[in-house]
Amino acid sequence: MTKIVNHWIGGKTVEGASGTYGPVTNPATGEVTTKVAFASVDEVDAAVAAAKEAYLTWGQSSLAQRTSILFTFRALLDANRDAIAELITAEHGKVHSDALGEVARGLEIVDLACGISVQLKGELSTQVASRVDVSSIRQPLGVVAGITPFNFPAMVPMWMFPIAIACGNTFVLKPSEKDPSASLKIAELLAEAGLPDGVFNVVHGDKVAVDRLLEHPDVKAVSFVGSTPIARYIHTTASANGKRVQALGGAKNHMLVLPDADLDAAADAAVSAAYGSAGERCMAISAVVAVGAIGDELVEKIRERAEKIKIGPGDDPTSEMGPLITKVHRDKVASYVEGAAAEGCEVVLDGTGFTVDGFEDGHWIGISLLDRVPTSAKAYQDEIFGPVLTVLRTETYEEALDLINASPFGNGTAIFTRDGGAARRFQLEVEAGMVGVNVPIPVPVGYHSFGGWKDSLFGDHHIYGNDGTHFYTRGKVVTTRWPDPADAPAGVDLGFPRNH
Ligand code: NAD
């Protein structure tokens, strides 16, 4: 029997009433295993209403009450790492160890939320004028929404809701319809941890559900992570509706390799960062820029390593890389490799003919490596989001930097070198939000914030870390005077108040 994934509203599962369902496929077998309910406008409204009702008490709850629930949730999450990872592998396709890594990085943000008291500490200035004190505090916004992509069905929601609810907001999540089960498991664990009904809600669905969240008058802020065109749309629409919005988009992450780099370490890093999770990571390295004469040697070292990658179902412990999310996406990724030679690329490895015996209907594609890629090639210009690594060659550091900075994307980037001065220059000169120095996937730890520049992020706030706390709270400044009974009355003074 096909499994059905329903909404989670007001602390319980709610069957889809719209009658519309979407298919969820196991990417390794190509089989539709699950139906996911798609929310109507009324169902989204019910979730927002539940969140609004819960905010009346959650917004007034103490820091101690909120963090104590988050500590219990953290323990449950820790105990359920494997169960969540299994759900991710069954619907996303990534290998189990990679799915466990995603849960671990999400757990880091729960850690941060458990300690939110430190971040929410206000500021006090005493005696700013005679008997006058000023304090700055931050307060929650109300109902906030999160809209998340398929590629991290557990981690990306956890970039958002732990901080949001720790700050006193209530949350409505619209996860990706392609792999919805992990979010429901998380909702159950939050309830088990004692989270009051309605503080965390999940509505599944497509554009209908998203658009309702973007226009609903009771939704105060929207966090989005996904592709650039949709991120731009979310930012424009939610902003026009008066909401605070952060919308993280797609990427094309460059790894610059200088001639003095340790080429073995650089090749290991390039292969891990390009092909891990089949390239379906927003921080995947998709373009290596080889500077000077090292290009041939570097490409050879990448090729040697890349051809050994074992591709297979994510629940096979010997697999290092799984299938792609959908057949349509698999074919799109293949089209970039198929068209590469005609666009002037040198095709070193072509993974388009790859399949796995016994799993012929899975969404398989092998490893592809394209060398001497011109910047005009579609394989360079577009975010491919698959296991295709492009290599570009330049003569100098300056040429490489200009190439990277000309990209419309600016999510992550990395430099590989032994030269501290060059690395320092790069971190100051490159136009990207996250920079690695001999680190290929520089995803910041939870207590720093994550976010890109240019078409990789629309809005003013990066996600989690201090930016997360700022995004999910608004400032209030209180100026207080307690006059001494012995003071002479101030009298009426229509002048603008001055401090003295
Ligand atoms: P996507 O943009 O297709 O979908 C993201 C979310 O938006 C989903 O919940 C989806 O249901 C919804 N959506 C899709 N089309 C919509 C529309 N027309 N109107 C309203 N809502 C819509 O992204 P995806 O394919 O799920 O995820 C992959 C993309 O996400 C890649 O581009 C990747 O780089 C990006 N990503 C970025 C980051 C980051 O931190 N910058 C992190 C992870 C993924």
Coordinates of C-alpha atoms and ligand atoms in Angstrom, one line a residue:
M1 CA 0.0 0.0 0.0
T2 CA 1.2 3.5 -0.8
K3 CA 2.2 5.5 2.3
I4 CA 0.4 8.8 2.8
V5 CA 2.1 11.9 4.3
N6 CA -0.4 14.3 5.8
H7 CA -0.1 17.8 7.3
W8 CA 0.8 18.5 10.9
I9 CA -1.5 21.2 12.3
G10 CA -2.1 22.1 16.0
G11 CA -0.1 19.2 17.3
K12 CA -1.5 16.4 15.3
T13 CA -1.6 14.9 11.8
V14 CA -4.4 16.3 9.7
E15 CA -5.5 14.5 6.6
G16 CA -5.4 16.4 3.3
A17 CA -8.8 17.8 2.5
S18 CA -8.0 19.3 -0.9
G19 CA -8.0 15.9 -2.6
T20 CA -4.8 16.8 -4.3
Y21 CA -1.7 14.6 -3.7
G22 CA 1.8 14.6 -5.1
P23 CA 3.9 11.5 -5.8
V24 CA 7.1 10.8 -3.7
T25 CA 9.6 8.5 -5.5
N26 CA 12.4 6.4 -4.2
P27 CA 15.2 7.7 -6.5
A28 CA 17.1 4.4 -6.3
T29 CA 14.2 2.3 -7.7
G30 CA 12.2 4.9 -9.5
E31 CA 9.1 3.6 -7.7
V32 CA 6.4 5.9 -6.3
T33 CA 6.3 4.9 -2.6
T34 CA 4.3 7.7 -1.1
K35 CA 1.5 10.2 -1.7
V36 CA 1.9 13.6 -0.1
A37 CA -1.1 15.8 0.6
F38 CA -1.1 19.2 -1.1
A39 CA -2.6 21.9 1.0
S40 CA -5.4 24.2 -0.2
V41 CA -5.6 27.8 0.8
D42 CA -8.0 26.8 3.6
E43 CA -5.6 24.2 5.0
V44 CA -2.8 26.8 5.0
D45 CA -5.1 29.2 6.8
A46 CA -5.9 26.5 9.4
A47 CA -2.1 26.0 10.1
V48 CA -1.6 29.8 10.4
A49 CA -4.6 30.1 12.7
A50 CA -3.2 27.3 14.9
A51 CA 0.2 29.1 15.0
K52 CA -1.5 32.4 15.8
E53 CA -3.5 30.9 18.6
A54 CA -0.4 29.2 20.1
Y55 CA 1.6 32.4 19.9
L56 CA -0.7 34.0 22.5
T57 CA 0.9 31.8 25.2
W58 CA 4.2 30.7 23.5
G59 CA 5.1 34.4 22.8
Q60 CA 4.7 35.1 26.6
S61 CA 6.5 31.9 27.8
S62 CA 9.8 32.1 29.7
L63 CA 13.1 31.5 28.2
A64 CA 13.6 28.7 30.6
Q65 CA 10.4 27.0 29.5
R66 CA 11.3 27.3 25.8
T67 CA 14.9 26.1 26.1
S68 CA 14.0 23.2 28.4
I69 CA 11.7 21.8 25.6
L70 CA 14.5 22.4 23.1
F71 CA 17.0 20.5 25.3
T72 CA 14.5 17.5 25.4
F73 CA 14.0 17.8 21.6
R74 CA 17.8 17.7 21.1
A75 CA 18.1 14.5 23.0
L76 CA 15.2 12.9 21.0
L77 CA 16.8 14.1 17.8
D78 CA 20.1 12.6 18.8
A79 CA 18.4 9.3 19.6
N80 CA 16.6 9.3 16.2
R81 CA 19.4 10.2 13.9
D82 CA 19.3 6.9 12.1
A83 CA 15.5 6.9 11.7
I84 CA 15.6 10.4 10.2
A85 CA 18.5 9.5 8.0
E86 CA 16.6 6.4 6.7
L87 CA 13.6 8.6 5.7
I88 CA 16.0 11.0 3.9
T89 CA 17.7 8.2 2.0
A90 CA 14.4 6.6 1.0
E91 CA 13.0 9.9 -0.5
H92 CA 16.1 11.9 -1.5
G93 CA 18.5 9.1 -2.4
K94 CA 21.6 10.4 -0.7
V95 CA 23.7 7.7 1.1
H96 CA 23.0 7.0 4.7
S97 CA 26.3 8.4 6.0
D98 CA 25.6 11.7 4.2
A99 CA 22.1 11.8 5.5
L100 CA 23.5 11.3 9.0
G101 CA 25.8 14.3 8.3
E102 CA 22.9 16.5 7.4
V103 CA 21.1 15.5 10.7
A104 CA 24.3 16.4 12.6
R105 CA 24.5 19.8 11.0
G106 CA 20.9 20.5 11.8
L107 CA 21.5 19.4 15.4
E108 CA 24.1 22.1 15.7
I109 CA 21.5 24.7 15.2
V110 CA 19.3 23.1 17.9
D111 CA 22.4 23.4 20.1
L112 CA 22.5 27.1 19.4
A113 CA 18.8 27.4 20.1
C114 CA 19.2 25.6 23.5
G115 CA 21.5 28.5 24.4
I116 CA 19.3 31.3 22.9
S117 CA 19.2 33.0 26.3
V118 CA 22.7 34.3 25.8
Q119 CA 21.8 35.7 22.3
L120 CA 18.6 37.3 23.6
K121 CA 20.3 39.1 26.4
G122 CA 19.4 42.8 26.1
E123 CA 21.5 45.9 26.7
L124 CA 21.2 48.4 29.5
S125 CA 22.7 51.9 29.7
T126 CA 22.3 53.5 33.1
Q127 CA 22.2 57.2 33.8
V128 CA 22.2 58.3 30.2
A129 CA 20.8 61.6 31.5
S130 CA 19.8 62.6 35.0
R131 CA 18.0 59.5 36.5
V132 CA 17.3 58.2 33.0
D133 CA 18.2 54.6 32.0
V134 CA 17.9 53.1 28.5
S135 CA 17.4 49.4 27.7
S136 CA 17.3 47.6 24.4
I137 CA 15.4 44.3 24.2
R138 CA 14.4 42.0 21.3
Q139 CA 10.9 40.5 21.0
P140 CA 9.4 37.8 18.8
L141 CA 7.5 38.6 15.6
G142 CA 4.5 36.2 15.9
V143 CA 3.8 33.6 13.2
V144 CA 6.7 33.0 10.9
A145 CA 7.0 30.6 7.9
G146 CA 9.7 28.5 6.4
I147 CA 9.8 27.2 2.8
T148 CA 12.5 24.6 2.1
P149 CA 14.2 22.7 -0.7
F150 CA 14.5 19.0 -1.5
N151 CA 18.2 18.7 -1.0
F152 CA 18.4 18.9 2.8
P153 CA 14.9 17.8 4.0
A154 CA 16.0 17.8 7.7
M155 CA 18.9 20.3 7.9
V156 CA 17.4 23.3 6.2
P157 CA 14.2 23.3 8.2
M158 CA 16.5 23.1 11.3
W159 CA 18.4 26.2 10.1
M160 CA 15.1 28.0 10.7
F161 CA 12.6 26.7 13.2
P162 CA 14.8 26.0 16.3
I163 CA 15.9 29.7 16.4
A164 CA 12.4 31.0 15.5
I165 CA 10.6 29.1 18.2
A166 CA 13.4 29.6 20.8
C167 CA 12.9 33.4 20.2
G168 CA 9.2 33.0 21.0
N169 CA 7.7 32.8 17.5
T170 CA 5.4 30.1 16.2
F171 CA 6.2 28.4 12.9
V172 CA 4.6 27.0 9.8
L173 CA 6.9 24.9 7.6
K174 CA 6.2 24.1 3.9
P175 CA 8.9 21.5 3.1
S176 CA 9.8 20.2 -0.3
E177 CA 7.0 18.0 -1.8
K178 CA 9.7 15.7 -3.1
D179 CA 10.9 14.4 0.3
P180 CA 8.3 15.4 2.9
S181 CA 8.6 12.6 5.5
A182 CA 11.6 13.9 7.6
S183 CA 9.7 17.1 8.5
L184 CA 6.8 15.1 9.8
K185 CA 9.1 12.9 11.9
I186 CA 10.6 16.1 13.3
A187 CA 7.1 17.4 14.2
E188 CA 6.4 14.2 16.1
L189 CA 9.7 14.6 18.0
L190 CA 8.9 18.2 18.9
A191 CA 5.5 17.1 20.2
E192 CA 7.1 14.3 22.2
A193 CA 9.5 16.9 23.7
G194 CA 6.5 18.8 25.1
L195 CA 6.2 21.6 22.5
P196 CA 2.7 23.0 22.9
D197 CA 0.3 22.3 20.1
G198 CA 0.4 24.8 17.3
V199 CA 3.9 26.2 17.9
F200 CA 5.3 24.1 15.0
N201 CA 3.1 23.2 12.0
V202 CA 3.8 21.5 8.7
V203 CA 1.8 22.1 5.5
H204 CA 2.8 20.2 2.4
G205 CA 2.2 21.2 -1.1
D206 CA 3.2 23.3 -4.1
K207 CA 2.8 26.9 -5.3
V208 CA -0.7 27.1 -3.9
A209 CA 0.5 26.6 -0.3
V210 CA 3.5 28.8 -0.8
D211 CA 1.6 31.7 -2.3
R212 CA -0.9 31.6 0.5
L213 CA 1.9 31.9 3.1
L214 CA 3.4 34.8 1.1
E215 CA 0.1 36.8 1.2
H216 CA -1.4 35.7 4.6
P217 CA -1.8 38.8 6.8
D218 CA -0.9 36.9 9.9
V219 CA 2.5 35.6 8.6
K220 CA 5.1 38.2 9.8
A221 CA 8.2 36.8 8.2
V222 CA 9.3 34.2 5.6
S223 CA 12.5 32.3 5.4
F224 CA 13.1 30.5 2.1
V225 CA 15.9 28.3 0.8
G226 CA 15.8 27.0 -2.8
S227 CA 16.6 27.9 -6.4
T228 CA 17.4 31.5 -7.5
P229 CA 14.3 32.1 -9.6
I230 CA 12.0 31.1 -6.8
A231 CA 14.1 32.9 -4.2
R232 CA 13.8 36.1 -6.2
Y233 CA 10.0 35.6 -6.5
I234 CA 9.6 34.8 -2.8
H235 CA 11.6 37.9 -1.8
T236 CA 9.7 40.2 -4.2
T237 CA 6.2 38.9 -3.3
A238 CA 6.7 38.6 0.5
S239 CA 8.3 42.0 0.6
A240 CA 5.4 43.5 -1.4
N241 CA 3.1 42.0 1.2
G242 CA 4.9 43.8 4.0
K243 CA 6.8 40.8 5.4
R244 CA 10.3 40.4 6.6
V245 CA 12.0 38.0 4.2
Q246 CA 15.3 36.1 3.8
A247 CA 15.5 34.1 0.6
L248 CA 18.5 32.0 -0.1
G249 CA 19.0 30.9 -3.7
G250 CA 21.2 28.7 -6.0
A251 CA 24.9 28.7 -6.5
K252 CA 27.9 28.0 -8.6
N253 CA 30.8 27.6 -6.2
H254 CA 34.3 28.1 -7.4
M255 CA 37.5 26.5 -6.0
L256 CA 40.6 28.4 -7.0
V257 CA 43.8 26.4 -7.0
L258 CA 47.1 28.3 -7.0
P259 CA 50.2 26.7 -8.4
D260 CA 51.8 26.3 -4.9
A261 CA 48.8 24.3 -3.5
D262 CA 49.2 20.8 -2.3
L263 CA 47.6 19.2 -5.4
D264 CA 46.8 15.9 -3.8
A265 CA 44.9 17.7 -1.0
A266 CA 43.2 19.9 -3.6
A267 CA 42.2 17.0 -5.8
D268 CA 40.7 15.1 -2.7
A269 CA 38.8 18.2 -1.8
A270 CA 37.5 18.9 -5.3
V271 CA 36.2 15.4 -5.7
S272 CA 34.6 15.2 -2.3
A273 CA 33.0 18.6 -2.7
A274 CA 31.9 18.2 -6.3
Y275 CA 30.4 14.7 -6.2
G276 CA 29.3 14.3 -2.5
S277 CA 25.5 14.0 -2.4
A278 CA 25.7 13.6 -6.2
G279 CA 26.4 17.3 -6.5
E280 CA 23.0 18.2 -5.1
R281 CA 24.3 20.6 -2.5
C282 CA 24.1 24.4 -2.6
M283 CA 27.7 24.4 -1.3
A284 CA 29.0 21.8 -3.8
I285 CA 32.1 22.8 -5.7
S286 CA 31.0 22.9 -9.4
A287 CA 33.9 24.9 -10.9
V288 CA 37.6 24.4 -10.3
V289 CA 39.8 27.3 -11.5
A290 CA 43.3 26.0 -12.0
V291 CA 45.9 28.8 -12.1
G292 CA 49.2 28.5 -14.1
A293 CA 50.8 25.3 -15.3
I294 CA 49.3 22.9 -12.7
G295 CA 46.1 22.4 -14.7
D296 CA 47.0 19.1 -16.4
E297 CA 48.4 17.5 -13.3
L298 CA 45.4 18.6 -11.2
V299 CA 42.8 17.3 -13.7
E300 CA 44.6 14.0 -13.8
K301 CA 44.6 13.7 -10.0
I302 CA 40.8 14.6 -10.0
R303 CA 40.1 12.0 -12.7
E304 CA 42.0 9.2 -10.9
R305 CA 40.0 9.8 -7.8
A306 CA 36.6 10.5 -9.4
E307 CA 36.5 7.3 -11.4
K308 CA 36.8 5.2 -8.3
I309 CA 33.6 6.6 -6.7
K310 CA 31.2 3.8 -5.9
I311 CA 27.7 4.7 -7.0
G312 CA 24.6 2.8 -5.8
P313 CA 21.5 2.8 -3.6
G314 CA 21.8 5.1 -0.6
D315 CA 20.9 2.3 1.8
D316 CA 23.8 0.1 0.6
P317 CA 26.7 0.9 3.0
T318 CA 29.3 0.4 0.3
S319 CA 27.7 3.2 -1.8
E320 CA 29.5 6.6 -1.8
M321 CA 27.1 8.4 -4.1
G322 CA 23.4 7.8 -4.7
P323 CA 21.0 8.7 -7.6
L324 CA 19.5 12.1 -8.4
I325 CA 16.2 13.3 -7.0
T326 CA 13.9 12.8 -10.1
K327 CA 14.2 11.4 -13.6
V328 CA 13.5 14.8 -15.1
H329 CA 16.4 16.3 -13.1
R330 CA 18.6 13.4 -14.1
D331 CA 17.9 14.0 -17.8
K332 CA 18.5 17.8 -17.4
V333 CA 21.9 17.1 -15.7
A334 CA 22.8 14.7 -18.5
S335 CA 21.9 17.3 -21.2
Y336 CA 24.7 19.6 -19.9
V337 CA 27.3 16.8 -20.4
E338 CA 25.9 15.8 -23.8
G339 CA 26.1 19.3 -25.1
A340 CA 29.5 20.0 -23.5
A341 CA 31.9 19.0 -26.4
A342 CA 29.9 21.2 -28.9
E343 CA 30.4 24.1 -26.6
G344 CA 34.2 23.7 -26.5
C345 CA 34.6 21.7 -23.4
E346 CA 37.0 18.7 -23.2
V347 CA 35.0 15.8 -21.8
V348 CA 37.4 13.9 -19.5
L349 CA 34.7 11.7 -17.8
D350 CA 31.2 11.2 -19.2
G351 CA 28.7 9.7 -16.7
T352 CA 25.6 9.9 -18.8
G353 CA 25.5 6.2 -19.7
F354 CA 25.8 4.9 -16.1
T355 CA 23.2 2.6 -14.5
V356 CA 23.1 0.2 -11.6
D357 CA 22.4 -3.5 -12.2
G358 CA 19.0 -4.5 -10.6
F359 CA 18.0 -0.8 -10.2
E360 CA 17.6 0.1 -13.9
D361 CA 14.6 2.4 -13.2
G362 CA 16.6 4.5 -10.7
H363 CA 17.6 8.1 -11.5
W364 CA 21.2 7.2 -12.1
I365 CA 24.0 9.3 -13.6
G366 CA 27.7 8.7 -13.2
I367 CA 30.6 11.0 -12.7
S368 CA 31.3 13.7 -15.3
L369 CA 34.4 15.9 -15.5
L370 CA 34.7 18.7 -18.1
D371 CA 38.1 20.4 -18.6
R372 CA 39.1 23.6 -20.4
V373 CA 35.4 24.8 -20.0
P374 CA 34.8 28.2 -21.6
T375 CA 32.8 30.7 -19.6
S376 CA 30.3 30.8 -22.4
A377 CA 29.4 27.1 -22.0
K378 CA 26.0 26.4 -20.4
A379 CA 27.7 23.8 -18.3
Y380 CA 29.6 26.7 -16.7
Q381 CA 26.9 29.4 -16.6
D382 CA 24.0 27.3 -15.1
E383 CA 23.7 25.7 -11.7
I384 CA 23.7 22.1 -12.9
F385 CA 23.0 20.5 -9.4
G386 CA 24.4 17.1 -10.3
P387 CA 27.8 15.2 -10.3
V388 CA 29.4 17.4 -13.1
L389 CA 32.6 19.2 -12.3
T390 CA 33.9 21.9 -14.7
V391 CA 37.5 22.9 -14.7
L392 CA 38.6 26.3 -16.1
R393 CA 42.1 27.5 -16.7
T394 CA 43.7 30.9 -16.1
E395 CA 47.2 32.2 -16.3
T396 CA 47.1 34.4 -13.1
Y397 CA 45.4 34.9 -9.8
E398 CA 43.9 38.2 -11.0
E399 CA 42.3 36.5 -14.0
A400 CA 40.8 33.8 -11.8
L401 CA 39.5 36.3 -9.3
D402 CA 37.8 38.3 -12.1
L403 CA 36.2 35.2 -13.5
I404 CA 34.8 34.2 -10.1
N405 CA 33.6 37.7 -9.3
A406 CA 31.8 37.9 -12.7
S407 CA 29.5 35.0 -11.8
P408 CA 26.0 36.1 -10.9
F409 CA 26.1 33.7 -7.9
G410 CA 28.1 34.3 -4.7
N411 CA 27.3 31.6 -2.3
G412 CA 30.5 29.7 -1.2
T413 CA 34.0 29.7 -2.7
A414 CA 37.4 28.3 -1.7
I415 CA 41.1 28.9 -2.3
F416 CA 43.8 26.2 -2.2
T417 CA 47.3 27.5 -1.6
R418 CA 50.2 27.5 0.8
D419 CA 50.6 31.2 0.5
G420 CA 49.0 33.1 3.4
G421 CA 49.2 36.4 1.7
A422 CA 47.3 35.2 -1.4
A423 CA 44.7 33.5 0.8
R424 CA 44.3 36.8 2.7
R425 CA 43.9 38.8 -0.5
F426 CA 41.3 36.3 -1.7
Q427 CA 39.2 36.4 1.4
L428 CA 39.0 40.2 1.1
E429 CA 38.6 40.5 -2.7
V430 CA 36.2 37.6 -3.6
E431 CA 32.5 38.4 -3.9
A432 CA 30.9 35.6 -2.1
G433 CA 29.3 35.1 1.3
M434 CA 31.3 32.1 2.6
V435 CA 35.0 31.6 1.9
G436 CA 37.1 28.5 2.5
V437 CA 40.9 28.6 2.8
N438 CA 42.0 25.0 2.0
V439 CA 38.4 24.1 3.1
P440 CA 36.2 23.2 0.1
I441 CA 32.7 23.3 1.7
P442 CA 32.9 26.2 4.1
V443 CA 29.4 25.8 5.7
P444 CA 29.7 28.0 8.8
V445 CA 29.2 26.4 12.2
G446 CA 25.9 27.1 13.9
Y447 CA 27.1 30.1 15.9
H448 CA 28.2 31.9 12.8
S449 CA 25.7 32.7 10.1
F450 CA 25.2 31.1 6.7
G451 CA 24.5 33.1 3.5
G452 CA 25.6 34.1 0.1
W453 CA 25.9 37.3 -1.9
K454 CA 24.4 38.4 -5.2
D455 CA 21.9 35.9 -6.7
S456 CA 22.5 33.5 -3.9
L457 CA 20.6 35.5 -1.3
F458 CA 17.9 38.1 -1.4
G459 CA 17.3 40.0 1.8
D460 CA 19.4 41.5 4.5
H461 CA 19.9 38.6 6.9
H462 CA 22.0 35.5 6.6
I463 CA 20.4 32.4 8.2
Y464 CA 21.1 31.1 11.8
G465 CA 23.8 32.4 14.1
N466 CA 23.4 36.0 15.2
D467 CA 21.6 36.9 12.0
G468 CA 19.0 34.2 12.7
T469 CA 18.2 35.7 16.1
H470 CA 18.0 39.2 14.6
F471 CA 15.7 38.0 11.8
Y472 CA 13.3 36.3 14.1
T473 CA 13.1 39.2 16.6
R474 CA 12.5 42.9 16.5
G475 CA 14.1 45.5 18.6
K476 CA 12.5 47.7 21.2
V477 CA 14.3 50.5 23.2
V478 CA 12.9 51.6 26.5
T479 CA 13.8 54.9 28.1
T480 CA 13.0 55.2 31.8
R481 CA 13.0 58.0 34.4
W482 CA 12.2 57.6 38.0
P483 CA 12.2 61.1 39.4
D484 CA 13.5 61.7 42.9
P485 CA 10.6 63.0 45.1
A486 CA 13.0 65.8 46.1
D487 CA 13.4 67.0 42.5
A488 CA 11.7 70.2 41.6
P489 CA 8.9 69.7 39.0
A490 CA 10.3 69.8 35.5
G491 CA 7.5 72.0 34.2
V492 CA 6.2 72.2 30.7
D493 CA 8.9 72.4 28.0
L494 CA 8.0 72.1 24.3
G495 CA 11.6 71.9 23.2
F496 CA 12.9 68.6 21.8
P497 CA 14.1 66.4 24.7
R498 CA 17.9 66.8 25.3
N499 CA 20.0 64.6 27.5
H500 CA 21.8 66.4 30.3
Ligands
NAD1 P1 13.0 25.0 -5.6 O1 13.3 26.4 -5.7 O2 12.5 24.3 -6.8 O3 12.0 24.6 -4.4 C1 12.2 25.2 -3.1 C2 10.8 25.3 -2.5 O4 10.0 26.2 -3.2 C3 10.0 24.0 -2.4 O5 9.4 23.9 -1.1 C4 9.0 24.1 -3.5 O6 7.8 23.5 -3.3 C5 8.8 25.6 -3.6 N1 8.5 26.1 -5.0 C6 9.0 25.6 -6.1 N2 8.5 26.2 -7.2 C7 7.7 27.2 -6.7 C8 6.9 28.3 -7.3 N3 6.9 28.4 -8.6 N4 6.2 29.1 -6.5 C9 6.3 28.9 -5.2 N5 7.0 28.0 -4.5 C10 7.7 27.1 -5.3 O7 14.4 24.3 -5.1 P2 14.8 22.7 -5.0 O8 14.9 22.2 -6.4 O9 13.9 22.1 -4.1 O10 16.2 22.8 -4.3 C11 17.4 23.0 -5.0 C12 17.8 24.4 -5.1 O11 17.9 25.0 -3.8 C13 19.2 24.6 -5.7 O12 19.1 25.7 -6.6 C14 20.1 24.9 -4.5 O13 21.3 25.6 -4.8 C15 19.2 25.6 -3.7 N6 19.7 25.6 -2.3 C16 20.2 26.7 -1.8 C17 20.7 26.7 -0.5 C18 21.4 27.9 0.1 O14 21.6 27.9 1.3 N7 21.6 29.0 -0.7 C19 20.6 25.5 0.3 C20 20.0 24.4 -0.2 C21 19.5 24.4 -1.5

